[in-house]
Amino acid sequence: MTIDTSTEAMYEKLKAMLSEVVPDVELQYKARFAVEINRLKAERNAVILGHNYMEPALYHSVPDFRGDSLELSRKAASTDKDIIVFCGVRFMAETAKILNPDKTVLIPSPRAGCSLASSITAADVRALKARYPGVPVVTYINTYADVKAETDICCTSGNAAKVVESLGASSVIFLPDEYLARNVARETGRHIIFPSLTPPAQPDTELDITPLRGEMIGWRGRCEVHEKYTVQDIIDVREQYPDVVVLAHPECSPEVTAAADFSGSTAAMIRYVEQTRAPRYLLLTECSMGDNIAAANPDKEMLRLCSVRCPHMNEITLQDTLKSLQLTRYVVEVPEEIRVKAYRSVQRMLAIG
Ligand code: 13P
Ligand code: SF4
């Protein structure tokens, strides 16, 4: 097969970055999709935002901006392009639409969901507000627009504790990730409860009795990826590699984050590896990101438990990203009355800095 010079150049670029983590035949195959995406992106005045969990060939070839949820929300808020292609999951693309009602926002796959976002509905939030009148509601950005519309302020894994502290309230409803809530409750010195809303009312479950500065009301949503990591994973790897530095995303359980050396958003983990001199790291997060960090830090060894790939992030491929630009599919829409309310909650978070 003959390949043109741009495809050859793209293949060489990807090979230089990724030869240790992606098979050569895959890079050859994917290079031509990347070239065509970049050509169409310019022709259509589009910007591509790529979450840190994108697969390595896509991550290193087509996004104009890469980052965690917070960084990509900021990029979505400031773009002047006509089209935003979101290489991430649906709640992220919805956030871009909430911030840009007049732009076309595309997601390459309609199946890119999230177990956290689907763990709670707007009706659940209304029921919690009725039960705890006046208590401010913080929702993780990993929620759909109608849930964001019911809340006072959003947060991401990169600013959750700061957002909670910014409210100056002793009681806070924090939704929907149980583990993130428990990690933030520990960080902000709050006692956490998990109310049951199903009649007949059951007593609230009490956890984490720490020195109290207030109360956090949580929900039992879980990330289907991060809930799989255990303290035993850390013990096992430390036994084999005593010098390993362990990084865990705050969607992991509080036991896991407590046993890790560092816990932070995907972008914070990337910075931590870049700025730390240790030779070896264990990444307890989605495994494509491990490949991406390994590619960017060839002098450091990245250990990862790669049985755990987010099936939703995995939906986003170079092939579907190309189709998305060619066919203007799948267009993300948010009803205006929901968007306006959700916007307040996202904008309030972005204003915190
Ligand atoms: P970050 O905001 O840390 O990138 O996390 C997003 C996510 O979905 C983690 O599972
Ligand atoms: Fe959702 Fe977890 Fe996948 Fe992130 S890794 S998109 S939180 S299911």
mmCIF file of C-alpha atoms and ligand atoms in Angstrom:
data_model
loop_
_atom_site.group_PDB
_atom_site.id
_atom_site.type_symbol
_atom_site.label_atom_id
_atom_site.label_comp_id
_atom_site.label_asym_id
_atom_site.label_seq_id
_atom_site.Cartn_x
_atom_site.Cartn_y
_atom_site.Cartn_z
ATOM 1 C CA MET A 1 0.000 0.000 0.000
ATOM 2 C CA THR A 2 1.314 3.491 -0.856
ATOM 3 C CA ILE A 3 0.808 6.217 1.688
ATOM 4 C CA ASP A 4 0.941 9.972 1.069
ATOM 5 C CA THR A 5 3.491 12.223 2.698
ATOM 6 C CA SER A 6 1.142 13.665 5.345
ATOM 7 C CA THR A 7 0.112 10.200 6.484
ATOM 8 C CA GLU A 8 3.755 9.150 6.522
ATOM 9 C CA ALA A 9 4.636 12.220 8.624
ATOM 10 C CA MET A 10 1.765 11.519 11.053
ATOM 11 C CA TYR A 11 2.800 7.876 11.336
ATOM 12 C CA GLU A 12 6.420 8.921 12.071
ATOM 13 C CA LYS A 13 5.249 11.405 14.705
ATOM 14 C CA LEU A 14 3.046 8.800 16.423
ATOM 15 C CA LYS A 15 5.786 6.180 16.213
ATOM 16 C CA ALA A 16 8.286 8.520 17.881
ATOM 17 C CA MET A 17 5.850 9.051 20.799
ATOM 18 C CA LEU A 18 4.088 5.735 21.084
ATOM 19 C CA SER A 19 6.239 2.878 19.791
ATOM 20 C CA GLU A 20 6.569 1.492 23.343
ATOM 21 C CA VAL A 21 2.836 1.450 24.057
ATOM 22 C CA VAL A 22 0.999 0.913 20.730
ATOM 23 C CA PRO A 23 1.714 -1.799 18.116
ATOM 24 C CA ASP A 24 3.252 -0.459 14.922
ATOM 25 C CA VAL A 25 0.512 -1.843 12.680
ATOM 26 C CA GLU A 26 -2.095 0.055 14.703
ATOM 27 C CA LEU A 27 -0.185 3.325 14.321
ATOM 28 C CA GLN A 28 0.103 2.791 10.558
ATOM 29 C CA TYR A 29 -3.623 2.119 10.329
ATOM 30 C CA LYS A 30 -4.676 5.075 12.475
ATOM 31 C CA ALA A 31 -2.343 7.710 11.002
ATOM 32 C CA ARG A 32 -4.524 8.260 7.911
ATOM 33 C CA PHE A 33 -7.641 8.865 10.019
ATOM 34 C CA ALA A 34 -5.755 11.434 12.090
ATOM 35 C CA VAL A 35 -4.557 13.295 8.972
ATOM 36 C CA GLU A 36 -8.058 13.461 7.516
ATOM 37 C CA ILE A 37 -9.551 14.616 10.832
ATOM 38 C CA ASN A 38 -7.010 17.439 11.082
ATOM 39 C CA ARG A 39 -7.727 18.522 7.485
ATOM 40 C CA LEU A 40 -11.491 18.566 8.045
ATOM 41 C CA LYS A 41 -11.109 20.252 11.420
ATOM 42 C CA ALA A 42 -9.440 23.250 9.737
ATOM 43 C CA GLU A 43 -11.911 23.259 6.826
ATOM 44 C CA ARG A 44 -14.920 23.286 9.179
ATOM 45 C CA ASN A 45 -13.455 25.736 11.713
ATOM 46 C CA ALA A 46 -13.731 23.129 14.467
ATOM 47 C CA VAL A 47 -11.849 22.618 17.703
ATOM 48 C CA ILE A 48 -11.240 19.160 19.158
ATOM 49 C CA LEU A 49 -11.123 18.746 22.933
ATOM 50 C CA GLY A 50 -9.591 15.465 24.135
ATOM 51 C CA HIS A 51 -9.941 14.101 27.654
ATOM 52 C CA ASN A 52 -6.839 12.569 29.268
ATOM 53 C CA TYR A 53 -8.481 9.114 29.004
ATOM 54 C CA MET A 54 -8.480 9.057 25.207
ATOM 55 C CA GLU A 55 -6.610 6.170 23.626
ATOM 56 C CA PRO A 56 -2.965 7.041 22.875
ATOM 57 C CA ALA A 57 -3.095 7.385 19.054
ATOM 58 C CA LEU A 58 -6.110 9.692 19.204
ATOM 59 C CA TYR A 59 -4.780 11.600 22.222
ATOM 60 C CA HIS A 60 -1.472 12.381 20.512
ATOM 61 C CA SER A 61 -2.807 13.285 17.063
ATOM 62 C CA VAL A 62 -6.039 15.282 16.850
ATOM 63 C CA PRO A 63 -7.008 17.257 19.993
ATOM 64 C CA ASP A 64 -6.224 20.979 20.008
ATOM 65 C CA PHE A 65 -6.525 20.852 23.770
ATOM 66 C CA ARG A 66 -6.109 17.931 26.128
ATOM 67 C CA GLY A 67 -6.883 17.896 29.821
ATOM 68 C CA ASP A 68 -9.057 16.949 32.738
ATOM 69 C CA SER A 69 -12.732 17.884 33.058
ATOM 70 C CA LEU A 70 -11.966 21.279 34.591
ATOM 71 C CA GLU A 71 -9.373 22.286 32.005
ATOM 72 C CA LEU A 72 -11.598 21.186 29.117
ATOM 73 C CA SER A 73 -14.582 23.077 30.560
ATOM 74 C CA ARG A 74 -12.410 26.197 30.564
ATOM 75 C CA LYS A 75 -11.334 25.584 26.965
ATOM 76 C CA ALA A 76 -14.960 25.010 25.955
ATOM 77 C CA ALA A 77 -15.889 28.313 27.598
ATOM 78 C CA SER A 78 -13.275 30.282 25.671
ATOM 79 C CA THR A 79 -13.264 28.835 22.150
ATOM 80 C CA ASP A 80 -14.146 31.005 19.148
ATOM 81 C CA LYS A 81 -14.546 28.055 16.738
ATOM 82 C CA ASP A 82 -17.909 27.199 15.169
ATOM 83 C CA ILE A 83 -17.842 23.501 16.041
ATOM 84 C CA ILE A 84 -16.622 21.747 19.198
ATOM 85 C CA VAL A 85 -15.879 18.035 18.796
ATOM 86 C CA PHE A 86 -15.680 16.534 22.257
ATOM 87 C CA CYS A 87 -13.511 13.429 22.470
ATOM 88 C CA GLY A 88 -14.721 12.443 25.908
ATOM 89 C CA VAL A 89 -18.009 11.265 27.382
ATOM 90 C CA ARG A 90 -21.486 12.733 27.060
ATOM 91 C CA PHE A 91 -21.614 14.752 30.286
ATOM 92 C CA MET A 92 -18.441 16.558 29.151
ATOM 93 C CA ALA A 93 -19.900 17.354 25.724
ATOM 94 C CA GLU A 94 -23.088 18.547 27.414
ATOM 95 C CA THR A 95 -21.043 20.885 29.601
ATOM 96 C CA ALA A 96 -19.471 22.341 26.441
ATOM 97 C CA LYS A 97 -22.975 22.893 25.025
ATOM 98 C CA ILE A 98 -24.192 24.471 28.274
ATOM 99 C CA LEU A 99 -21.357 26.986 27.927
ATOM 100 C CA ASN A 100 -21.794 27.474 24.148
ATOM 101 C CA PRO A 101 -25.480 27.435 23.190
ATOM 102 C CA ASP A 102 -24.815 28.964 19.764
ATOM 103 C CA LYS A 103 -22.112 26.521 18.703
ATOM 104 C CA THR A 104 -22.465 23.056 17.266
ATOM 105 C CA VAL A 105 -21.167 20.522 19.791
ATOM 106 C CA LEU A 106 -20.468 17.014 18.505
ATOM 107 C CA ILE A 107 -19.647 13.779 20.303
ATOM 108 C CA PRO A 108 -18.237 10.968 18.128
ATOM 109 C CA SER A 109 -20.283 8.221 19.821
ATOM 110 C CA PRO A 110 -23.786 8.377 21.304
ATOM 111 C CA ARG A 111 -22.855 5.495 23.622
ATOM 112 C CA ALA A 112 -20.178 7.315 25.647
ATOM 113 C CA GLY A 113 -21.993 7.472 28.991
ATOM 114 C CA CYS A 114 -20.702 7.344 32.567
ATOM 115 C CA SER A 115 -21.774 5.193 35.522
ATOM 116 C CA LEU A 116 -21.656 8.222 37.826
ATOM 117 C CA ALA A 117 -23.764 10.431 35.554
ATOM 118 C CA SER A 118 -26.405 7.715 35.231
ATOM 119 C CA SER A 119 -26.510 7.067 39.004
ATOM 120 C CA ILE A 120 -28.733 10.057 39.778
ATOM 121 C CA THR A 121 -31.721 11.882 38.265
ATOM 122 C CA ALA A 122 -33.039 15.419 38.560
ATOM 123 C CA ALA A 123 -35.991 14.005 40.561
ATOM 124 C CA ASP A 124 -33.525 12.500 43.072
ATOM 125 C CA VAL A 125 -31.935 15.917 43.563
ATOM 126 C CA ARG A 126 -35.329 17.560 44.024
ATOM 127 C CA ALA A 127 -36.201 14.930 46.662
ATOM 128 C CA LEU A 128 -32.950 15.608 48.528
ATOM 129 C CA LYS A 129 -33.564 19.357 48.425
ATOM 130 C CA ALA A 130 -37.061 18.809 49.830
ATOM 131 C CA ARG A 131 -35.610 16.722 52.628
ATOM 132 C CA TYR A 132 -32.803 19.187 53.430
ATOM 133 C CA PRO A 133 -34.303 22.615 52.636
ATOM 134 C CA GLY A 134 -31.774 25.426 52.333
ATOM 135 C CA VAL A 135 -28.731 23.131 52.249
ATOM 136 C CA PRO A 136 -26.559 24.025 49.219
ATOM 137 C CA VAL A 137 -26.132 21.339 46.562
ATOM 138 C CA VAL A 138 -22.774 20.630 44.914
ATOM 139 C CA THR A 139 -22.778 18.255 41.968
ATOM 140 C CA TYR A 140 -19.785 16.650 40.389
ATOM 141 C CA ILE A 141 -19.370 17.603 36.740
ATOM 142 C CA ASN A 142 -19.952 13.887 35.967
ATOM 143 C CA THR A 143 -23.734 14.471 35.855
ATOM 144 C CA TYR A 144 -26.209 15.236 33.079
ATOM 145 C CA ALA A 145 -27.525 18.723 32.380
ATOM 146 C CA ASP A 146 -30.913 18.241 34.066
ATOM 147 C CA VAL A 147 -29.138 17.266 37.301
ATOM 148 C CA LYS A 148 -26.749 20.238 37.045
ATOM 149 C CA ALA A 149 -29.832 22.440 36.553
ATOM 150 C CA GLU A 150 -31.109 21.451 40.028
ATOM 151 C CA THR A 151 -27.893 22.313 41.830
ATOM 152 C CA ASP A 152 -26.168 25.391 43.201
ATOM 153 C CA ILE A 153 -22.668 24.765 41.940
ATOM 154 C CA CYS A 154 -20.649 22.136 40.055
ATOM 155 C CA CYS A 155 -17.224 20.813 40.903
ATOM 156 C CA THR A 156 -14.656 18.546 39.307
ATOM 157 C CA SER A 157 -12.094 16.240 40.878
ATOM 158 C CA GLY A 158 -9.645 19.145 40.475
ATOM 159 C CA ASN A 159 -11.515 21.632 42.677
ATOM 160 C CA ALA A 160 -14.075 19.679 44.756
ATOM 161 C CA ALA A 161 -12.770 20.627 48.231
ATOM 162 C CA LYS A 162 -12.269 24.255 47.168
ATOM 163 C CA VAL A 163 -15.843 24.440 45.860
ATOM 164 C CA VAL A 164 -17.250 22.962 49.086
ATOM 165 C CA GLU A 165 -15.207 25.399 51.224
ATOM 166 C CA SER A 166 -16.266 28.326 49.004
ATOM 167 C CA LEU A 167 -19.881 27.889 50.104
ATOM 168 C CA GLY A 168 -19.100 28.750 53.713
ATOM 169 C CA ALA A 169 -21.905 26.392 54.786
ATOM 170 C CA SER A 170 -21.626 23.809 57.532
ATOM 171 C CA SER A 171 -23.952 21.345 55.734
ATOM 172 C CA VAL A 172 -23.538 20.535 52.050
ATOM 173 C CA ILE A 173 -25.272 18.051 49.745
ATOM 174 C CA PHE A 174 -22.552 16.529 47.547
ATOM 175 C CA LEU A 175 -23.609 14.339 44.585
ATOM 176 C CA PRO A 176 -23.403 11.729 43.162
ATOM 177 C CA ASP A 177 -20.015 10.023 43.750
ATOM 178 C CA GLU A 178 -19.905 8.260 47.113
ATOM 179 C CA TYR A 179 -16.126 7.930 47.102
ATOM 180 C CA LEU A 180 -15.362 11.459 45.952
ATOM 181 C CA ALA A 181 -17.775 12.702 48.633
ATOM 182 C CA ARG A 182 -16.067 10.633 51.293
ATOM 183 C CA ASN A 183 -12.630 11.858 50.158
ATOM 184 C CA VAL A 184 -13.808 15.494 50.177
ATOM 185 C CA ALA A 185 -15.558 15.025 53.548
ATOM 186 C CA ARG A 186 -12.269 13.833 55.006
ATOM 187 C CA GLU A 187 -10.345 16.717 53.414
ATOM 188 C CA THR A 188 -12.797 19.360 54.629
ATOM 189 C CA GLY A 189 -13.345 17.784 58.063
ATOM 190 C CA ARG A 190 -16.983 16.847 57.568
ATOM 191 C CA HIS A 191 -19.078 14.018 58.884
ATOM 192 C CA ILE A 192 -20.854 12.218 56.014
ATOM 193 C CA ILE A 193 -24.293 10.621 55.838
ATOM 194 C CA PHE A 194 -26.049 8.745 53.047
ATOM 195 C CA PRO A 195 -29.795 9.278 53.310
ATOM 196 C CA SER A 196 -32.276 6.786 51.988
ATOM 197 C CA LEU A 197 -35.060 8.457 50.034
ATOM 198 C CA THR A 198 -37.178 5.394 49.471
ATOM 199 C CA PRO A 199 -40.214 5.115 51.790
ATOM 200 C CA PRO A 200 -40.524 3.903 54.467
ATOM 201 C CA ALA A 201 -37.712 6.180 55.582
ATOM 202 C CA GLN A 202 -34.749 4.199 56.862
ATOM 203 C CA PRO A 203 -32.230 5.685 59.253
ATOM 204 C CA ASP A 204 -29.371 7.485 57.516
ATOM 205 C CA THR A 205 -26.189 5.483 57.256
ATOM 206 C CA GLU A 206 -23.374 7.089 59.169
ATOM 207 C CA LEU A 207 -19.759 6.811 58.125
ATOM 208 C CA ASP A 208 -16.450 8.513 58.814
ATOM 209 C CA ILE A 209 -16.942 10.103 62.211
ATOM 210 C CA THR A 210 -14.072 12.611 62.064
ATOM 211 C CA PRO A 211 -13.498 15.864 64.002
ATOM 212 C CA LEU A 212 -16.559 17.697 62.772
ATOM 213 C CA ARG A 213 -16.644 21.025 60.989
ATOM 214 C CA GLY A 214 -19.998 20.210 59.421
ATOM 215 C CA GLU A 215 -22.025 17.620 57.613
ATOM 216 C CA MET A 216 -21.936 16.273 54.083
ATOM 217 C CA ILE A 217 -24.958 14.543 52.594
ATOM 218 C CA GLY A 218 -23.837 12.060 49.963
ATOM 219 C CA TRP A 219 -25.236 9.708 47.342
ATOM 220 C CA ARG A 220 -24.198 6.172 46.455
ATOM 221 C CA GLY A 221 -22.993 6.681 42.878
ATOM 222 C CA ARG A 222 -19.770 4.933 41.908
ATOM 223 C CA CYS A 223 -17.333 5.119 39.023
ATOM 224 C CA GLU A 224 -17.328 1.610 37.605
ATOM 225 C CA VAL A 225 -13.593 1.924 36.886
ATOM 226 C CA HIS A 226 -12.193 3.453 40.073
ATOM 227 C CA GLU A 227 -14.319 1.400 42.474
ATOM 228 C CA LYS A 228 -12.363 -1.676 41.331
ATOM 229 C CA TYR A 229 -9.037 -0.629 42.848
ATOM 230 C CA THR A 230 -8.279 -1.981 46.307
ATOM 231 C CA VAL A 231 -5.775 -1.408 49.085
ATOM 232 C CA GLN A 232 -4.606 -4.977 48.408
ATOM 233 C CA ASP A 233 -3.591 -3.875 44.882
ATOM 234 C CA ILE A 234 -1.314 -1.272 46.469
ATOM 235 C CA ILE A 235 0.092 -3.733 49.020
ATOM 236 C CA ASP A 236 0.813 -6.293 46.288
ATOM 237 C CA VAL A 237 2.595 -3.815 44.035
ATOM 238 C CA ARG A 238 4.579 -2.289 46.926
ATOM 239 C CA GLU A 239 5.722 -5.747 47.928
ATOM 240 C CA GLN A 240 7.154 -6.281 44.455
ATOM 241 C CA TYR A 241 8.410 -2.697 43.962
ATOM 242 C CA PRO A 242 9.106 -1.083 47.367
ATOM 243 C CA ASP A 243 10.132 2.226 45.729
ATOM 244 C CA VAL A 244 6.896 2.627 43.730
ATOM 245 C CA VAL A 245 5.017 5.948 44.014
ATOM 246 C CA VAL A 246 1.268 5.315 44.053
ATOM 247 C CA LEU A 247 -1.194 7.763 42.478
ATOM 248 C CA ALA A 248 -4.961 7.327 42.848
ATOM 249 C CA HIS A 249 -7.837 9.312 41.368
ATOM 250 C CA PRO A 250 -10.233 10.714 44.025
ATOM 251 C CA GLU A 251 -13.041 8.548 42.579
ATOM 252 C CA CYS A 252 -11.197 5.645 44.293
ATOM 253 C CA SER A 253 -12.330 4.641 47.775
ATOM 254 C CA PRO A 254 -11.010 6.687 50.734
ATOM 255 C CA GLU A 255 -9.105 3.608 51.888
ATOM 256 C CA VAL A 256 -7.281 3.509 48.531
ATOM 257 C CA THR A 257 -6.581 7.262 48.397
ATOM 258 C CA ALA A 258 -5.309 7.125 52.012
ATOM 259 C CA ALA A 259 -2.926 4.296 51.102
ATOM 260 C CA ALA A 260 -1.685 6.122 47.977
ATOM 261 C CA ASP A 261 1.132 8.694 47.938
ATOM 262 C CA PHE A 262 -0.895 11.188 45.927
ATOM 263 C CA SER A 263 -4.502 11.683 44.910
ATOM 264 C CA GLY A 264 -5.677 14.217 42.332
ATOM 265 C CA SER A 265 -7.494 14.832 39.083
ATOM 266 C CA THR A 266 -6.172 13.273 35.887
ATOM 267 C CA ALA A 267 -4.279 16.488 35.070
ATOM 268 C CA ALA A 268 -2.872 16.693 38.601
ATOM 269 C CA MET A 269 -1.598 13.112 38.290
ATOM 270 C CA ILE A 270 0.085 13.944 34.980
ATOM 271 C CA ARG A 271 1.806 16.990 36.542
ATOM 272 C CA TYR A 272 2.823 14.968 39.582
ATOM 273 C CA VAL A 273 4.646 12.382 37.447
ATOM 274 C CA GLU A 274 6.302 15.119 35.360
ATOM 275 C CA GLN A 275 7.520 16.960 38.459
ATOM 276 C CA THR A 276 8.616 13.976 40.583
ATOM 277 C CA ARG A 277 11.969 12.295 40.177
ATOM 278 C CA ALA A 278 10.984 8.779 41.273
ATOM 279 C CA PRO A 279 11.705 6.095 38.666
ATOM 280 C CA ARG A 280 8.490 4.061 39.055
ATOM 281 C CA TYR A 281 4.766 4.861 39.506
ATOM 282 C CA LEU A 282 1.548 2.907 39.986
ATOM 283 C CA LEU A 283 -1.426 4.686 38.403
ATOM 284 C CA LEU A 284 -4.786 3.754 39.876
ATOM 285 C CA THR A 285 -6.931 5.266 37.176
ATOM 286 C CA GLU A 286 -8.205 4.502 33.690
ATOM 287 C CA CYS A 287 -5.461 2.595 31.895
ATOM 288 C CA SER A 288 -5.240 4.534 28.596
ATOM 289 C CA MET A 289 -4.068 7.487 30.628
ATOM 290 C CA GLY A 290 -1.287 5.275 31.948
ATOM 291 C CA ASP A 291 -0.213 4.673 28.345
ATOM 292 C CA ASN A 292 -0.337 8.408 27.634
ATOM 293 C CA ILE A 293 1.796 9.262 30.665
ATOM 294 C CA ALA A 294 4.195 6.424 29.866
ATOM 295 C CA ALA A 295 4.613 7.782 26.326
ATOM 296 C CA ALA A 296 5.323 11.310 27.599
ATOM 297 C CA ASN A 297 7.783 10.121 30.288
ATOM 298 C CA PRO A 298 9.924 7.431 28.637
ATOM 299 C CA ASP A 299 12.548 7.655 31.410
ATOM 300 C CA LYS A 300 9.980 6.609 34.049
ATOM 301 C CA GLU A 301 8.212 3.303 34.485
ATOM 302 C CA MET A 302 4.393 3.370 34.701
ATOM 303 C CA LEU A 303 2.764 0.388 36.362
ATOM 304 C CA ARG A 304 -0.941 0.087 35.683
ATOM 305 C CA LEU A 305 -3.660 -2.461 36.310
ATOM 306 C CA CYS A 306 -4.878 -2.518 32.754
ATOM 307 C CA SER A 307 -7.795 -4.823 33.224
ATOM 308 C CA VAL A 308 -9.669 -1.584 33.918
ATOM 309 C CA ARG A 309 -10.519 0.469 30.813
ATOM 310 C CA CYS A 310 -13.507 2.826 30.935
ATOM 311 C CA PRO A 311 -15.968 1.296 28.431
ATOM 312 C CA HIS A 312 -17.481 4.741 27.816
ATOM 313 C CA MET A 313 -14.218 6.522 27.008
ATOM 314 C CA ASN A 314 -13.355 3.486 24.890
ATOM 315 C CA GLU A 315 -16.299 4.318 22.602
ATOM 316 C CA ILE A 316 -14.428 7.323 21.222
ATOM 317 C CA THR A 317 -12.290 6.266 18.278
ATOM 318 C CA LEU A 318 -10.439 8.068 15.500
ATOM 319 C CA GLN A 319 -12.769 6.466 12.954
ATOM 320 C CA ASP A 320 -15.883 7.818 14.689
ATOM 321 C CA THR A 321 -14.265 11.213 15.230
ATOM 322 C CA LEU A 322 -13.732 11.438 11.481
ATOM 323 C CA LYS A 323 -17.340 10.407 10.808
ATOM 324 C CA SER A 324 -18.456 12.977 13.348
ATOM 325 C CA LEU A 325 -16.819 15.780 11.348
ATOM 326 C CA GLN A 326 -17.846 14.361 7.959
ATOM 327 C CA LEU A 327 -21.505 13.859 8.855
ATOM 328 C CA THR A 328 -21.902 16.483 11.615
ATOM 329 C CA ARG A 329 -22.938 13.753 14.023
ATOM 330 C CA TYR A 330 -23.804 13.271 16.935
ATOM 331 C CA VAL A 331 -25.096 16.738 17.748
ATOM 332 C CA VAL A 332 -25.390 17.418 21.496
ATOM 333 C CA GLU A 333 -28.501 19.391 22.469
ATOM 334 C CA VAL A 334 -29.629 20.673 25.862
ATOM 335 C CA PRO A 335 -33.170 22.133 26.223
ATOM 336 C CA GLU A 336 -32.838 25.880 26.806
ATOM 337 C CA GLU A 337 -34.723 26.032 30.133
ATOM 338 C CA ILE A 338 -32.396 23.339 31.529
ATOM 339 C CA ARG A 339 -29.304 24.872 29.943
ATOM 340 C CA VAL A 340 -29.876 28.283 31.523
ATOM 341 C CA LYS A 341 -30.125 26.788 35.008
ATOM 342 C CA ALA A 342 -27.210 24.375 34.485
ATOM 343 C CA TYR A 343 -25.113 27.269 33.127
ATOM 344 C CA ARG A 344 -25.373 29.118 36.460
ATOM 345 C CA SER A 345 -24.029 26.109 38.287
ATOM 346 C CA VAL A 346 -21.112 25.515 35.857
ATOM 347 C CA GLN A 347 -20.283 29.224 35.592
ATOM 348 C CA ARG A 348 -20.271 29.586 39.362
ATOM 349 C CA MET A 349 -17.654 26.833 39.520
ATOM 350 C CA LEU A 350 -15.525 28.383 36.759
ATOM 351 C CA ALA A 351 -15.628 31.750 38.550
ATOM 352 C CA ILE A 352 -13.987 30.202 41.618
ATOM 353 C CA GLY A 353 -10.784 29.708 39.640
HETATM 354 P P1 13P B 1 -10.916 14.292 35.701
HETATM 355 O O1 13P B 1 -11.755 15.500 35.856
HETATM 356 O O2 13P B 1 -9.951 14.096 36.817
HETATM 357 O O3 13P B 1 -10.260 14.292 34.361
HETATM 358 O O4 13P B 1 -11.856 13.003 35.799
HETATM 359 C C1 13P B 1 -12.876 12.718 34.898
HETATM 360 C C2 13P B 1 -13.323 11.347 35.002
HETATM 361 O O5 13P B 1 -14.298 10.941 34.418
HETATM 362 C C3 13P B 1 -12.573 10.469 35.888
HETATM 363 O O6 13P B 1 -13.088 9.206 35.831
HETATM 364 FE FE1 SF4 B 2 -17.441 7.850 34.272
HETATM 365 FE FE2 SF4 B 2 -15.636 6.391 35.594
HETATM 366 FE FE3 SF4 B 2 -15.634 6.373 32.931
HETATM 367 FE FE4 SF4 B 2 -14.842 8.574 34.284
HETATM 368 S S1 SF4 B 2 -13.840 6.583 34.246
HETATM 369 S S2 SF4 B 2 -16.226 8.505 32.518
HETATM 370 S S3 SF4 B 2 -16.231 8.504 36.045
HETATM 371 S S4 SF4 B 2 -17.288 5.603 34.261
#
